[in-house]
Amino acid sequence: MTTNRRSFLKQASLVGVAAATSGLASFARAATVVNYGGSAWLGHYAAYVAMKTDIFTKLGIDCRWQSFSTSSARMGAVMAGNIDIAGTGVVSALALMASGAKQFQLISTPNNFGKSEGLLVRGNVKSLADLKGKKIGVTYASSSHVLLLDVLRQANLDPAKDVSIINLPATELLAAYRGNQIDAAAAWTPTFDRIKALPDTKLLLDDSSFSLYKQYQLTPGPDVLLVRTAFASAHPDVPKAFLQGVAQANDMMTHEPEKVAPILMTLTNLTQDEQMAVLKQTQWYSHAQQKTLVVGSGGKPGPFDDGVQKLSDMLVDLKQIDQSPKVADWINASYL
């Protein structure tokens, strides 16, 4: 193990994520600037589509895109006040929540993915047992990291002794794998698709092998949208408008993927076929679906809270965070 996982996640406890959506009347005011933290991961597709089309403009939002190679870097920008709304895998947010950070609120979950992330291996690897003594590349404090630790545990492999886990930014995994610096890679799209396309490479497992996915259909790090608390206080209508834009973009990706694919290819650099595959294999939640997941009876957090709480408890068990925060304290369902 090249880096202490727990100290890394404490460092990642300078992180965050957000975005919002809900029916609003058209704005009779100047557009509000929203500094958004994103990347080429599918969790940011909706914000990118809404920004590149006229969706956000019609909702009174001037979205300024900032790209980050890791969720921890993105969350650090949220904590520093440089990002207003962001999307992120919930693992990085949980690391911050475990440290008591209250600078952000979780406001929605925009999608359900399971086939766009997984463990990629050389052709001669038949099972997890074959990875014993091998070097596996992954981005720490990510959903892929959690997936890797969980499946190794299922296979009775000690991540500290039986394999060497190498911490690499998602943008460096492809080069490391291609250059034989690592024997396997746990990654998400678009890096996932690029590695999978290499010769003598195959998918050993995806998120459907994750323990909580088997029980609750929960991926290792579900995407969340979050808003910086101070920004939401100053602009309470903007998170609602943002989530409305996300829902409209999700509808486009669900019903008109062929129209959306060329827009997204400028972000992901995937081929047309690869981009269409990602769009079709992902469930893009409508506004009503997001509300059902996030908003429970009496306006309290819904079933999504229960799933993320179980994930948080698992992270403690995997020694990724020291304590499990009460997830409901960070969920603000009022913007849906």
XYZ file of C-alpha atoms in Angstrom:
336
model
C 0.000 0.000 0.000
C 1.680 3.228 -1.107
C -0.347 5.660 0.969
C -2.146 5.459 4.310
C -5.800 5.209 3.294
C -7.217 6.756 6.421
C -4.957 9.804 6.373
C -5.771 10.235 2.708
C -9.478 10.298 3.414
C -8.973 12.755 6.233
C -7.211 14.931 3.702
C -10.073 14.273 1.348
C -12.165 15.647 4.185
C -11.665 18.935 2.441
C -14.223 18.079 -0.212
C -17.814 18.565 -1.398
C -20.502 18.213 -4.077
C -23.840 19.767 -5.304
C -26.551 20.774 -7.757
C -30.329 21.328 -7.555
C -33.716 21.047 -9.339
C -37.379 21.941 -8.744
C -40.166 23.738 -10.607
C -39.642 27.500 -10.700
C -41.264 30.395 -12.455
C -39.094 32.109 -15.060
C -36.637 34.585 -13.578
C -37.151 38.294 -14.179
C -33.641 39.148 -13.037
C -30.058 38.960 -14.161
C -28.638 35.465 -14.351
C -26.960 34.254 -11.168
C -23.412 33.007 -11.613
C -22.970 29.442 -10.345
C -19.424 28.117 -10.156
C -19.843 24.398 -10.778
C -17.269 21.712 -9.995
C -17.305 18.884 -12.508
C -15.321 16.365 -14.542
C -15.860 13.966 -17.445
C -17.594 11.436 -15.152
C -21.229 10.689 -15.996
C -22.397 12.232 -12.722
C -21.716 15.623 -14.307
C -23.397 14.940 -17.648
C -26.672 16.619 -16.697
C -25.006 19.852 -15.582
C -22.864 19.897 -18.727
C -25.842 19.355 -21.031
C -27.891 21.998 -19.211
C -24.970 24.424 -19.528
C -24.267 23.716 -23.214
C -27.931 23.977 -24.216
C -30.248 26.807 -23.178
C -31.658 24.975 -20.150
C -29.743 26.828 -17.439
C -30.000 30.139 -19.288
C -33.807 29.924 -19.290
C -33.696 29.214 -15.551
C -31.636 32.319 -14.825
C -28.352 30.493 -14.213
C -24.965 31.450 -15.632
C -23.082 28.183 -15.054
C -19.279 28.515 -14.938
C -17.678 25.084 -15.317
C -14.524 24.142 -13.432
C -13.043 20.691 -13.992
C -11.278 18.620 -11.314
C -9.500 15.286 -11.752
C -10.495 14.007 -8.289
C -13.513 14.383 -6.032
C -11.241 15.334 -3.143
C -9.831 18.282 -5.108
C -13.352 19.340 -6.073
C -14.527 19.151 -2.488
C -11.510 21.133 -1.388
C -12.664 23.913 -3.729
C -16.148 23.759 -2.214
C -14.703 24.031 1.281
C -12.572 26.993 0.189
C -15.648 28.780 -1.188
C -14.521 28.612 -4.826
C -17.282 26.233 -5.982
C -20.987 26.865 -5.337
C -22.606 23.677 -6.595
C -20.917 20.402 -7.410
C -21.485 16.793 -8.282
C -19.436 14.145 -6.522
C -19.292 10.560 -5.513
C -20.656 10.469 -1.983
C -17.495 8.856 -0.555
C -15.559 12.128 -0.595
C -18.496 13.937 0.955
C -18.777 11.312 3.695
C -15.104 11.760 4.556
C -15.756 15.445 5.200
C -18.997 14.776 7.014
C -17.163 12.379 9.329
C -14.896 15.271 10.307
C -17.928 17.464 11.067
C -17.672 19.810 8.067
C -20.960 21.698 7.637
C -19.987 23.921 4.714
C -22.171 21.982 2.269
C -25.548 20.250 1.988
C -26.502 17.193 -0.056
C -29.502 18.139 -2.174
C -30.118 15.293 -4.630
C -28.895 12.135 -6.351
C -29.180 12.469 -10.149
C -28.599 8.969 -11.493
C -28.014 5.285 -10.900
C -24.942 3.762 -12.529
C -23.571 0.260 -12.178
C -22.082 -0.721 -15.515
C -19.780 2.267 -15.992
C -17.287 1.400 -13.276
C -15.386 -1.730 -12.422
C -12.157 -3.683 -12.080
C -10.219 -4.159 -15.318
C -7.553 -6.853 -15.597
C -5.195 -8.577 -18.025
C -6.533 -11.467 -20.053
C -4.837 -14.134 -17.937
C -6.652 -13.103 -14.738
C -9.614 -15.396 -14.148
C -10.635 -14.411 -10.616
C -9.801 -12.066 -7.759
C -7.527 -14.760 -6.333
C -5.291 -14.351 -9.398
C -4.566 -10.753 -8.318
C -2.591 -11.882 -5.282
C 0.830 -10.231 -5.425
C -0.304 -7.856 -8.198
C -0.348 -4.052 -8.361
C -3.794 -2.486 -8.691
C -4.241 1.168 -9.603
C -7.157 3.166 -8.219
C -7.991 6.700 -7.142
C -8.159 6.877 -3.354
C -11.298 8.282 -1.701
C -13.371 7.288 -4.728
C -16.202 4.862 -5.362
C -13.789 2.627 -7.279
C -11.557 2.501 -4.198
C -14.488 1.386 -2.040
C -15.501 -1.207 -4.641
C -11.966 -2.594 -4.719
C -11.662 -2.859 -0.941
C -15.071 -4.512 -0.672
C -14.505 -7.172 -3.339
C -11.029 -7.955 -1.979
C -12.615 -8.537 1.407
C -15.252 -10.771 -0.166
C -12.409 -12.812 -1.685
C -10.561 -12.972 1.664
C -7.646 -10.938 0.281
C -5.888 -8.471 2.586
C -5.469 -5.141 0.730
C -2.406 -4.329 2.833
C -0.624 -7.670 2.389
C -1.968 -9.690 -0.520
C -1.983 -6.940 -3.174
C -0.317 -3.573 -3.745
C -2.872 -0.797 -4.159
C -1.396 2.182 -6.014
C -3.074 5.578 -5.593
C -3.386 7.283 -8.982
C -5.595 10.127 -10.251
C -8.200 8.875 -12.701
C -6.448 10.771 -15.491
C -3.229 8.758 -14.949
C -4.684 5.249 -14.729
C -4.752 4.642 -18.477
C -1.075 5.505 -18.975
C -0.038 3.460 -15.935
C -1.969 0.414 -17.136
C -0.777 0.742 -20.715
C 2.816 1.142 -19.502
C 2.575 -2.010 -17.328
C 3.176 -0.003 -14.152
C 0.037 -1.631 -12.740
C -1.497 -5.044 -13.404
C -5.136 -4.044 -12.940
C -7.186 -0.873 -12.599
C -10.374 0.023 -10.774
C -11.860 2.910 -12.722
C -14.964 4.734 -13.874
C -15.993 6.172 -17.230
C -14.449 7.573 -19.389
C -11.144 6.067 -18.184
C -13.001 2.793 -17.610
C -14.057 2.624 -21.274
C -10.599 3.539 -22.578
C -8.818 0.860 -20.546
C -11.470 -1.736 -21.374
C -10.842 -1.122 -25.084
C -7.133 -2.028 -24.810
C -5.876 -5.382 -26.164
C -5.684 -8.333 -23.763
C -7.876 -6.532 -21.231
C -11.205 -7.576 -19.786
C -13.725 -6.551 -17.160
C -13.412 -8.799 -14.112
C -16.340 -7.241 -12.233
C -18.449 -4.095 -12.030
C -20.516 -2.367 -9.352
C -23.058 -5.184 -9.322
C -20.455 -7.164 -7.329
C -20.508 -4.589 -4.526
C -21.992 -5.914 -1.265
C -24.581 -3.150 -0.865
C -25.532 -3.331 -4.534
C -26.461 -6.962 -4.094
C -28.664 -6.081 -1.109
C -29.896 -2.537 -1.785
C -28.984 -1.713 -5.413
C -26.556 0.844 -3.972
C -23.327 1.521 -5.879
C -20.024 1.994 -3.990
C -20.248 5.762 -4.276
C -23.599 7.021 -5.547
C -23.493 10.391 -7.249
C -24.817 13.304 -5.247
C -25.358 16.969 -5.957
C -24.386 19.366 -3.233
C -24.528 23.064 -2.604
C -22.260 25.227 -0.519
C -24.262 26.211 2.560
C -23.343 29.903 2.429
C -24.233 30.112 -1.272
C -27.624 28.488 -0.691
C -28.364 30.923 2.132
C -27.546 33.888 -0.097
C -29.389 32.502 -3.160
C -32.140 30.144 -1.885
C -33.924 29.934 -5.256
C -30.839 28.957 -7.249
C -30.410 25.376 -5.965
C -34.056 24.739 -6.864
C -33.533 26.121 -10.358
C -30.325 24.154 -10.776
C -32.070 20.899 -9.892
C -34.831 21.731 -12.326
C -32.198 22.108 -15.042
C -30.589 18.810 -14.083
C -33.954 17.057 -14.334
C -34.596 18.538 -17.787
C -31.165 17.394 -18.968
C -31.809 13.932 -17.514
C -35.039 13.749 -19.507
C -33.069 14.546 -22.672
C -30.495 11.850 -21.905
C -33.269 9.335 -21.275
C -35.436 10.086 -24.298
C -33.042 11.709 -26.806
C -29.604 10.152 -26.204
C -28.635 10.486 -29.861
C -29.173 14.260 -29.613
C -27.182 14.579 -26.389
C -24.247 12.302 -27.287
C -22.420 14.798 -29.568
C -22.588 17.438 -26.826
C -21.116 15.085 -24.245
C -18.392 13.822 -26.565
C -16.765 17.261 -26.320
C -16.418 16.588 -22.574
C -15.553 12.884 -22.519
C -13.711 12.340 -25.830
C -15.508 9.002 -26.121
C -16.529 7.659 -29.507
C -20.151 7.903 -30.605
C -20.759 4.221 -29.826
C -19.053 4.436 -26.416
C -20.983 7.570 -25.485
C -24.304 6.092 -26.516
C -23.553 2.965 -24.491
C -22.900 5.000 -21.333
C -26.080 7.018 -21.846
C -28.241 3.947 -22.381
C -26.878 1.849 -19.514
C -27.346 4.610 -16.925
C -30.644 5.410 -15.235
C -31.170 9.184 -15.348
C -33.572 10.117 -12.569
C -36.504 12.385 -13.320
C -37.348 15.158 -10.877
C -40.095 12.985 -9.391
C -37.716 10.042 -8.942
C -35.109 12.222 -7.253
C -37.742 13.588 -4.911
C -38.995 10.107 -4.025
C -35.462 9.015 -3.141
C -34.415 12.102 -1.197
C -37.645 13.314 0.413
C -39.302 10.984 2.906
C -42.595 11.294 4.737
C -43.120 14.564 6.541
C -40.334 16.197 4.538
C -37.679 14.089 6.248
C -34.843 12.408 4.306
C -36.010 9.446 2.230
C -34.662 5.992 1.339
C -31.498 7.403 -0.218
C -30.476 8.513 3.270
C -30.832 4.943 4.553
C -28.627 3.551 1.798
C -25.904 6.162 2.222
C -25.977 5.638 5.985
C -25.269 1.935 5.421
C -22.437 2.885 3.071
C -21.031 5.248 5.686
C -21.084 2.482 8.275
C -19.280 0.209 5.805
C -16.545 2.821 5.312
C -15.840 2.689 9.030
C -15.624 -1.095 8.819
C -13.235 -0.773 5.855
C -11.142 1.677 7.908
C -11.713 4.513 5.440
C -13.211 6.925 7.971
C -12.940 6.968 11.761
C -16.626 7.434 12.529
C -19.912 7.292 10.675
C -21.729 10.644 10.498
C -25.497 10.915 10.781
C -26.132 11.369 7.058
C -29.579 12.928 7.542
C -27.941 15.965 9.163
C -26.379 16.883 5.804
C -29.376 16.258 3.545
C -31.510 19.252 2.603
C -34.588 17.964 0.787
C -36.268 21.372 0.530
C -34.839 22.153 -2.912
C -36.705 19.309 -4.619
